[in-house]
PDB file of C-alpha atoms in Angstrom:
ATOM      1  CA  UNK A1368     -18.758  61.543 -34.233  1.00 50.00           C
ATOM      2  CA  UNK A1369     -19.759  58.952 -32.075  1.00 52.00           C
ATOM      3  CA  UNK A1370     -22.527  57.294 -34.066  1.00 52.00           C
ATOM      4  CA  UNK A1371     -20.231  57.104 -37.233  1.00 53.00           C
ATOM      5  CA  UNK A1372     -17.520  55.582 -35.199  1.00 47.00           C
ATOM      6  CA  UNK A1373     -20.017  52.898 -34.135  1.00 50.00           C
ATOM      7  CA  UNK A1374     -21.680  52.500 -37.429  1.00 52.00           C
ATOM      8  CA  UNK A1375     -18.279  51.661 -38.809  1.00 51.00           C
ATOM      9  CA  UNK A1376     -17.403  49.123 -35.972  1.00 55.00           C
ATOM     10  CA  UNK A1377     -20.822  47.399 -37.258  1.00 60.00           C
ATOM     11  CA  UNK A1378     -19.860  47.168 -40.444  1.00 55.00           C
ATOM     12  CA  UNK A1379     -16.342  45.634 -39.341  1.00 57.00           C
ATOM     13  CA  UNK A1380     -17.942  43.242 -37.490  1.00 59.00           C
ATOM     14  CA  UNK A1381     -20.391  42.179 -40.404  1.00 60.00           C
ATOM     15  CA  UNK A1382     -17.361  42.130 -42.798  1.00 58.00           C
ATOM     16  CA  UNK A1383     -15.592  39.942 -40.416  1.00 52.00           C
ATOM     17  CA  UNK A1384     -18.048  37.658 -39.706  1.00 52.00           C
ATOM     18  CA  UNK A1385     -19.019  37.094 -43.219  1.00 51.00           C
ATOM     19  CA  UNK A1386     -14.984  35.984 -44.245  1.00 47.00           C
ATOM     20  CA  UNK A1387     -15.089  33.965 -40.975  1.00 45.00           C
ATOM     21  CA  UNK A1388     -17.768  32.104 -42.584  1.00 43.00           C
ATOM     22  CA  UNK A1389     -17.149  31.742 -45.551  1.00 40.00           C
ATOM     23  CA  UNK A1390     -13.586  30.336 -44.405  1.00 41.00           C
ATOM     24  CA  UNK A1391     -15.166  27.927 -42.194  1.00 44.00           C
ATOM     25  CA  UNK A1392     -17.271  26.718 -45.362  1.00 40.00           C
ATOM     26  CA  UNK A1393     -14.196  26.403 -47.698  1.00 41.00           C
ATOM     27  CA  UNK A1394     -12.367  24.629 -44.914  1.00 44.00           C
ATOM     28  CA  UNK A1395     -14.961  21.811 -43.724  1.00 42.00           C
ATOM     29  CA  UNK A1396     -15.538  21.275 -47.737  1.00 43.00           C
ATOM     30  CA  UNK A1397     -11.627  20.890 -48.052  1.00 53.00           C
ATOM     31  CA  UNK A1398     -11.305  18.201 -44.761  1.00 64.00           C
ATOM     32  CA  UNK A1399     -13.369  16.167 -46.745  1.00 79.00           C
ATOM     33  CA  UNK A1400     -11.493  12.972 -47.120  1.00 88.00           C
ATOM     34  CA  UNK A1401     -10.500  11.424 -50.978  1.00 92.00           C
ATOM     35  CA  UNK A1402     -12.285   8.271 -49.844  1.00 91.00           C
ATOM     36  CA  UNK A1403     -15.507   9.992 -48.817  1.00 92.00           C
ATOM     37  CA  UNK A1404     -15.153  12.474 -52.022  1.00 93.00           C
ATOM     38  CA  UNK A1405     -12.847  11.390 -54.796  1.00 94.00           C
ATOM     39  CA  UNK A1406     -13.827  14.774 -56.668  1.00 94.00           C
ATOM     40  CA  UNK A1407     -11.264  17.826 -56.449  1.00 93.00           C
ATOM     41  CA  UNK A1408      -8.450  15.436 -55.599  1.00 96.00           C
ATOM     42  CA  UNK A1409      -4.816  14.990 -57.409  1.00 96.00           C
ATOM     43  CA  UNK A1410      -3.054  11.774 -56.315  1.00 97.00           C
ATOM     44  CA  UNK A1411       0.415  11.050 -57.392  1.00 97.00           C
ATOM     45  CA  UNK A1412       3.203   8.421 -56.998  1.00 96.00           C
ATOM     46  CA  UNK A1413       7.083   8.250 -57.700  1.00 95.00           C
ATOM     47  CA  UNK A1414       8.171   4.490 -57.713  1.00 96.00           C
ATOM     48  CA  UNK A1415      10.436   1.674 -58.502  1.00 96.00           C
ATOM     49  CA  UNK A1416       8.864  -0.636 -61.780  1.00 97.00           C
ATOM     50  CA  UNK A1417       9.265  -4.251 -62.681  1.00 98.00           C
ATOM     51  CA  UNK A1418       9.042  -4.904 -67.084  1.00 97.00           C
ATOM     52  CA  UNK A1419       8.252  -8.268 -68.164  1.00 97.00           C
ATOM     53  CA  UNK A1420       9.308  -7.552 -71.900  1.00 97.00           C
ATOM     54  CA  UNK A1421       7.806 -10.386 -74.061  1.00 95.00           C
ATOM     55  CA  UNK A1422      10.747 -10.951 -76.603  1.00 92.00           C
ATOM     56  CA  UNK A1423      13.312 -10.267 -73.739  1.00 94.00           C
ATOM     57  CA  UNK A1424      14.136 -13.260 -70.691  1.00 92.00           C
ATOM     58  CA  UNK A1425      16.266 -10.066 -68.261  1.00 93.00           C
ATOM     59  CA  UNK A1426      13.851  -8.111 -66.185  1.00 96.00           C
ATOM     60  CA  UNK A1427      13.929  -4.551 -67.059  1.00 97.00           C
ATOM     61  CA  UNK A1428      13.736  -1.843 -64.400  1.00 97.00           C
ATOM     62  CA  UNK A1429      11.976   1.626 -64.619  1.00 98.00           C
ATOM     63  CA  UNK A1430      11.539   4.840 -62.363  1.00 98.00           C
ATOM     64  CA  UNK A1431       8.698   5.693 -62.760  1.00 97.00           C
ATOM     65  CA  UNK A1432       6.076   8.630 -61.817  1.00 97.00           C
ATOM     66  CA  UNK A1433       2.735   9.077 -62.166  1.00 98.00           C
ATOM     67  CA  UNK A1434      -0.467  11.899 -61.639  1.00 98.00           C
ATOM     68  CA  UNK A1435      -3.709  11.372 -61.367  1.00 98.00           C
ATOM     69  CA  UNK A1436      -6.690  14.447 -61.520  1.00 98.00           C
ATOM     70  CA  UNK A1437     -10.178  13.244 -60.156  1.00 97.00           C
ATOM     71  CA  UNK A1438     -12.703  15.072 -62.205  1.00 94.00           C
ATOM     72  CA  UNK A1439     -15.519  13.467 -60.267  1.00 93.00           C
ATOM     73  CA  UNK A1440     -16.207  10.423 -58.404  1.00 94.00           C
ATOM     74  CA  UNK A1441     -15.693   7.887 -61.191  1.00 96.00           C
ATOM     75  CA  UNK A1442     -13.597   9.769 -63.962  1.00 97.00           C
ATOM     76  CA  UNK A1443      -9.927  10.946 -63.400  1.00 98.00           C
ATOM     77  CA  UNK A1444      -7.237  12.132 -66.218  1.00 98.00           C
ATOM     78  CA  UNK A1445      -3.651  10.430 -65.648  1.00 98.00           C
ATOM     79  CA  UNK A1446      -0.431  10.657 -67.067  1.00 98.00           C
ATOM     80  CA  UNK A1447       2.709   9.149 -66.552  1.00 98.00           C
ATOM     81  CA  UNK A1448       6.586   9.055 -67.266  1.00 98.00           C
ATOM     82  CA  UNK A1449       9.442   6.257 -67.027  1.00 97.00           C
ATOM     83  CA  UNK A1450      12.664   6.396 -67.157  1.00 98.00           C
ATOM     84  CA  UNK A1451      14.481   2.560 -67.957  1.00 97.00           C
ATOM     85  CA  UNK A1452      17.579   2.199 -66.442  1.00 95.00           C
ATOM     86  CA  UNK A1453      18.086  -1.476 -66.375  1.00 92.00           C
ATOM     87  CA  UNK A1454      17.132  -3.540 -69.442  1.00 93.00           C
ATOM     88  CA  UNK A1455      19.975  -6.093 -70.607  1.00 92.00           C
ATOM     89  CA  UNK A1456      23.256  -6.498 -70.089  1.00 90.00           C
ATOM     90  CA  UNK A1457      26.172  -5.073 -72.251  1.00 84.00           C
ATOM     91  CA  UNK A1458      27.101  -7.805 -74.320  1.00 83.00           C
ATOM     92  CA  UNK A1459      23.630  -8.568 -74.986  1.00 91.00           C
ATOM     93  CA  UNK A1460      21.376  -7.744 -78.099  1.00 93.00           C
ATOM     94  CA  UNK A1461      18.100  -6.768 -77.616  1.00 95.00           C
ATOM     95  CA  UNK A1462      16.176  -3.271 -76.555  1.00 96.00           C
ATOM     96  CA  UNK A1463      18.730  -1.327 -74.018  1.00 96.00           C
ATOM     97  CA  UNK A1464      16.238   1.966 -73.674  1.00 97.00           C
ATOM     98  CA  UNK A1465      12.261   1.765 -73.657  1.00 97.00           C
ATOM     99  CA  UNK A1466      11.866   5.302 -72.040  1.00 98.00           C
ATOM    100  CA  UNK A1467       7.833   6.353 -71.555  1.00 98.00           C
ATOM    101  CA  UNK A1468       5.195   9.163 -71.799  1.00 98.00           C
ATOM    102  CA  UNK A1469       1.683   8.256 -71.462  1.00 98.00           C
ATOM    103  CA  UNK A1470      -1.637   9.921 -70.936  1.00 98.00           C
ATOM    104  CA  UNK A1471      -4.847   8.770 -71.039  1.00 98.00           C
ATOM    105  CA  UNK A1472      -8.034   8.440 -68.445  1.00 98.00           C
ATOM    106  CA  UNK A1473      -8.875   5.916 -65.454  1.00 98.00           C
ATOM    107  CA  UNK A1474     -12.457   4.697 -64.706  1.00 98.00           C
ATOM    108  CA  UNK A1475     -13.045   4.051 -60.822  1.00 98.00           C
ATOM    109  CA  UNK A1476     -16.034   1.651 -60.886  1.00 95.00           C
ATOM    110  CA  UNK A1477     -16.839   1.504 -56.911  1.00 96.00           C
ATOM    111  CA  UNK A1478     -18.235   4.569 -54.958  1.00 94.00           C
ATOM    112  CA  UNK A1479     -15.995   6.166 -52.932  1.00 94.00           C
ATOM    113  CA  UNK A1480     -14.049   4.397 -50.447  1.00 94.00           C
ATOM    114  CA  UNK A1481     -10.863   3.641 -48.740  1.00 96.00           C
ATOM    115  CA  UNK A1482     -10.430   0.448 -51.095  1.00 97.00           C
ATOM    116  CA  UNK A1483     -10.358   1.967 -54.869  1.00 97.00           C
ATOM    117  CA  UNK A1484     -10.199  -0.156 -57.655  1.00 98.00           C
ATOM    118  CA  UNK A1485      -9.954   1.530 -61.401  1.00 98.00           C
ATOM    119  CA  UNK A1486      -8.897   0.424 -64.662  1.00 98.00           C
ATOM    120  CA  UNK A1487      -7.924   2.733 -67.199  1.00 98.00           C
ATOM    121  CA  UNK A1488      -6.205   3.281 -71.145  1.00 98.00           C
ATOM    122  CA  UNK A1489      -3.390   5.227 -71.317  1.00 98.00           C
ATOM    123  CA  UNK A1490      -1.717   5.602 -75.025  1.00 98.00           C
ATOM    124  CA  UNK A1491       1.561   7.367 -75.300  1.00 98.00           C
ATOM    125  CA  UNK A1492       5.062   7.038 -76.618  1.00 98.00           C
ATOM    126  CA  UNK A1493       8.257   5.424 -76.037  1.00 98.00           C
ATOM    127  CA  UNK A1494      11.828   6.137 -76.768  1.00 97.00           C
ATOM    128  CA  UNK A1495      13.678   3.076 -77.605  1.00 97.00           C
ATOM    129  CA  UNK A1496      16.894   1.676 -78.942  1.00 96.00           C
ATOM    130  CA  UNK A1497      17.931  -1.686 -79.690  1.00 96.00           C
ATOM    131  CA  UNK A1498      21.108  -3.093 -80.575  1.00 94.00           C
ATOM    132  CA  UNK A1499      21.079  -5.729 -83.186  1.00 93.00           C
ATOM    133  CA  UNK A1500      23.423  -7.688 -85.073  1.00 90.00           C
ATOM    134  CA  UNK A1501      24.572  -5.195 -88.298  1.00 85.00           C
ATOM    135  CA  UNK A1502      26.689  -6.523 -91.791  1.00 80.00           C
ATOM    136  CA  UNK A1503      29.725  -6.398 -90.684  1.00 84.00           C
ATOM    137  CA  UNK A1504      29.067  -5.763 -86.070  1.00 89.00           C
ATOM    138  CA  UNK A1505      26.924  -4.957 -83.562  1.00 90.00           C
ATOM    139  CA  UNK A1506      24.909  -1.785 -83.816  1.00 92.00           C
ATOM    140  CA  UNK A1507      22.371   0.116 -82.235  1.00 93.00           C
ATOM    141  CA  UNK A1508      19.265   2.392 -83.299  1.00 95.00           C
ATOM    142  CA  UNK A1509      19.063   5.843 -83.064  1.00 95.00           C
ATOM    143  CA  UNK A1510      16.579   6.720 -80.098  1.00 96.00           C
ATOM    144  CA  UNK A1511      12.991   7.042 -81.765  1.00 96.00           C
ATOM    145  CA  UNK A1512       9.451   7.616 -80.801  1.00 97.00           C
ATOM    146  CA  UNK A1513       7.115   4.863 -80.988  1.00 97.00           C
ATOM    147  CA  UNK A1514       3.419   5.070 -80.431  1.00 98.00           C
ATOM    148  CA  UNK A1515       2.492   2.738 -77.991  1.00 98.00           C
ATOM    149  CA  UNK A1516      -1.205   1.474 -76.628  1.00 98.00           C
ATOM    150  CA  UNK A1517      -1.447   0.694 -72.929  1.00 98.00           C
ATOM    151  CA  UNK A1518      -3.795  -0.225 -70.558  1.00 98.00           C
ATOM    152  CA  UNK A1519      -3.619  -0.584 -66.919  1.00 98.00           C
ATOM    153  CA  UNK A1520      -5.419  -2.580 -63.541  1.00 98.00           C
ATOM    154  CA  UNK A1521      -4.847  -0.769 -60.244  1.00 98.00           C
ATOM    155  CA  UNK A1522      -6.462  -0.081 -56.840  1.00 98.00           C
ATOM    156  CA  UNK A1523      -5.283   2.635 -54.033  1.00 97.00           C
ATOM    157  CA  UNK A1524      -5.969   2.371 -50.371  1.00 98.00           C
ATOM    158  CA  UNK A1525      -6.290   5.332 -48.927  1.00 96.00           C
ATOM    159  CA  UNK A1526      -4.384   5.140 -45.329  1.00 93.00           C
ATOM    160  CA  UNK A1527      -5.121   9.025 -43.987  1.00 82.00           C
ATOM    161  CA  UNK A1528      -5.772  12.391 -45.184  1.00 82.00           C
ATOM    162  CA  UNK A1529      -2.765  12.826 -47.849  1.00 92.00           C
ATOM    163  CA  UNK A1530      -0.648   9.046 -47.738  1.00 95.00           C
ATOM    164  CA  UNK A1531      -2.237   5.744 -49.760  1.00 97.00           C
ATOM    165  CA  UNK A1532      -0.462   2.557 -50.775  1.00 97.00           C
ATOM    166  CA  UNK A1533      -1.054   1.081 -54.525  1.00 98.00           C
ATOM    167  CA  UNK A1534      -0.589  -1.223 -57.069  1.00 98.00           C
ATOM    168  CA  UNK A1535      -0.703  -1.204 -60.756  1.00 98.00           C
ATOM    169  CA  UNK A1536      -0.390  -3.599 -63.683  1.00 98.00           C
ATOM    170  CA  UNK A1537       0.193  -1.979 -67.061  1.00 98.00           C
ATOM    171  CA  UNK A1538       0.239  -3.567 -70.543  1.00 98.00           C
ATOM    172  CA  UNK A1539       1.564  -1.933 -73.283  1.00 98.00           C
ATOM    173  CA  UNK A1540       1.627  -2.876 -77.042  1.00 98.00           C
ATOM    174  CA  UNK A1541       4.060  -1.513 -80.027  1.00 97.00           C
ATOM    175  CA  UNK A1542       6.265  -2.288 -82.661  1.00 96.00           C
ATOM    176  CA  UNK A1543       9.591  -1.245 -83.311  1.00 96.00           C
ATOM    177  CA  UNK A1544      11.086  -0.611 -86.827  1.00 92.00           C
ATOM    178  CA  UNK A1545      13.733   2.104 -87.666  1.00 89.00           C
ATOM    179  CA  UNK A1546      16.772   0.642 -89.384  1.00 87.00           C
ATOM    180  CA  UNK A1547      16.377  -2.833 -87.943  1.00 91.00           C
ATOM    181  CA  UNK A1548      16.428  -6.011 -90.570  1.00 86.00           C
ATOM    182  CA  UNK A1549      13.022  -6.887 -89.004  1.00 89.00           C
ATOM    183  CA  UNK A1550      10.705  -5.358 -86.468  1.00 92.00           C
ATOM    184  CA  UNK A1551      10.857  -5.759 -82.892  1.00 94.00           C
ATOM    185  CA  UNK A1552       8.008  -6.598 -80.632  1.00 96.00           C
ATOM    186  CA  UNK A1553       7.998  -3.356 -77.695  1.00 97.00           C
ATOM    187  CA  UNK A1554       4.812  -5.713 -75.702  1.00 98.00           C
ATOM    188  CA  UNK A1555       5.255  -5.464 -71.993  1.00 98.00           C
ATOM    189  CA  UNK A1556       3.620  -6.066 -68.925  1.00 98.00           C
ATOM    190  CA  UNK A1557       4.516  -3.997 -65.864  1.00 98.00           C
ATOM    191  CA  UNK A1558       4.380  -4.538 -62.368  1.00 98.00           C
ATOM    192  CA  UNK A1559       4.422  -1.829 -59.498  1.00 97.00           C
ATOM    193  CA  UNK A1560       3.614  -0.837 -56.088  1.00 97.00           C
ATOM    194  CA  UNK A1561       4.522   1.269 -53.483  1.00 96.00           C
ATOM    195  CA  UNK A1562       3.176   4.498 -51.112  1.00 96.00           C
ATOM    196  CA  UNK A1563       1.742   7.484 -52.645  1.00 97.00           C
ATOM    197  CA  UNK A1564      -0.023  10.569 -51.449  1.00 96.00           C
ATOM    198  CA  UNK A1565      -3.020  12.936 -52.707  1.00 96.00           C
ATOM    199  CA  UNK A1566      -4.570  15.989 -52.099  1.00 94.00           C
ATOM    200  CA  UNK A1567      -7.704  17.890 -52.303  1.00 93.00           C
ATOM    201  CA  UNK A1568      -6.956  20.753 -54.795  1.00 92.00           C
ATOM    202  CA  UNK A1569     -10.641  22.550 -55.562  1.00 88.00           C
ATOM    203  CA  UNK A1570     -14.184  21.883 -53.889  1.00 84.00           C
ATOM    204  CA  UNK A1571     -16.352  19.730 -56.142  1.00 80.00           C
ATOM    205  CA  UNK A1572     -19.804  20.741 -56.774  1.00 73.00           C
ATOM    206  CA  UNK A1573     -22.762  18.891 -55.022  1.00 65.00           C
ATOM    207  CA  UNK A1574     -23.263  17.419 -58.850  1.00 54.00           C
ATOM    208  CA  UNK A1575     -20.013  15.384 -59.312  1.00 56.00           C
ATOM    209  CA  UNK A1576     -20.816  13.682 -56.262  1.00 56.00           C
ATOM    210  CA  UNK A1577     -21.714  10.067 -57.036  1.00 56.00           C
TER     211      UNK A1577
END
C-alpha cells in the first residue's frame, strides 16, 4: 500500500512541477514590455478630436475611439469610430453631422521602442448631413453613408507596462452628394492627442520578432 501511495505522490509532484513551469514560461513571455515586443499587443485610446473641415471656417469636434492589434513588430490592424458633436452653429449652413467608421492597417517603421512612430491608411465611411439652402427654405439631408479615404501620421510613447501618451493626424477625403444642388467637399484634417493604454493579449512566436 505503501509503495503505491508514494508512487502517486511522485507523480503529483511531476504533474505539479511541470504546470509550475510551464506558468512561469507563459508569465515571463507575457511581462514582456510593448516597447521591447510590439507583437501580441492591443493598444487602444478614447479621446477628444479637433476637425479642420476644408469648406467649413468653425472647428468641428469629435469623440473619438480607436483599437489597434499588433500582428508583429511592424504590422498592426486598426479601426476606429467618431462621433461629431460640434460642427456649426444653428443658423449656419454647412455639414452639421460627419459621424465615422474606419478600418484599415498601420505600418510601424522603427524597431521596437518606447518612441513609436507609424503611418497608416484607414478607408471607411461617414454619416453626414448638411443643411443647404432649398427652393423655397433651409433644408437638410437625410443622414447617408459616404465612402471616405483616410490616411493617418502618429507616434505612441510608451510610459509603463499598460499607459502611453499619443498623437495622431488624420486626413480624410470624400464627396458628398444626396439631394444637394451641388456636391460638397467632406476633406478634413484631424488633430488628436491624449493618454492611452495597451496590453499584451497572446505570446508572439520567436518569428514575428523583428
Amino acid at each position: 500500500m505503501e509503495p503505491r501511495l508514494k508512487s502517486n505522490n511522485n507523480k503529483f509532484s511531476h504533474f505539479a512541477g511541470i504546470i509550475f513551469l510551464v506558468w512561469g514560461i507563459q508569465g515571463q513571455s507575457f511581462s514582456q514590455k510593448i516597447w521591447e515586443v510590439r507583437a501580441g499587443n492591443i493598444r487602444s485610446q478614447g479621446n477628444l478630436c479637433a476637425g479642420f473641415l476644408r469648406t467649413q471656417k468653425p472647428i468641428a469636434a469629435y469623440l473619438n475611439g480607436e483599437l489597434e492589434v499588433f500582428a508583429d513588430n511592424c504590422f498592426a490592424y486598426t479601426g476606429s469610430i467618431c462621433y461629431s458633436f460640434k460642427t456649426i452653429p444653428k443658423n449656419q449652413l454647412g455639414i452639421t453631422d460627419n459621424h465615422g467608421l474606419f478600418a484599415g492597417a498601420n505600418y510601424h517603421f522603427m524597431k521596437p521602442n518606447r518612441f513609436d512612430p507609424y503611418i497608416g491608411l484607414t478607408p471607411g465611411i461617414s454619416l453626414v448631413r448638411v443643411r443647404f439652402n432649398g427652393a423655397e427654405r433651409i433644408e437638410s439631408t437625410p443622414l447617408s453613408v459616404v465612402p471616405v479615404m483616410s490616411a493617418q501620421l502618429g507616434f505612441n510613447f510608451y510610459v509603463g507596462s499598460i499607459f502611453n501618451f499619443f498623437a495622431k493626424v488624420q486626413g480624410i477625403k470624400g464627396q458628398f452628394f444626396s439631394i444637394l444642388p451641388k456636391s460638397k467637399n467632406l476633406d478634413e484634417i484631424r488633430v488628436m492627442a491624449g493618454l492611452g493604454w495597451n496590453l499584451r493579449i497572446w505570446t508572439p512566436k520567436r518569428s514575428t520578432y523583428w
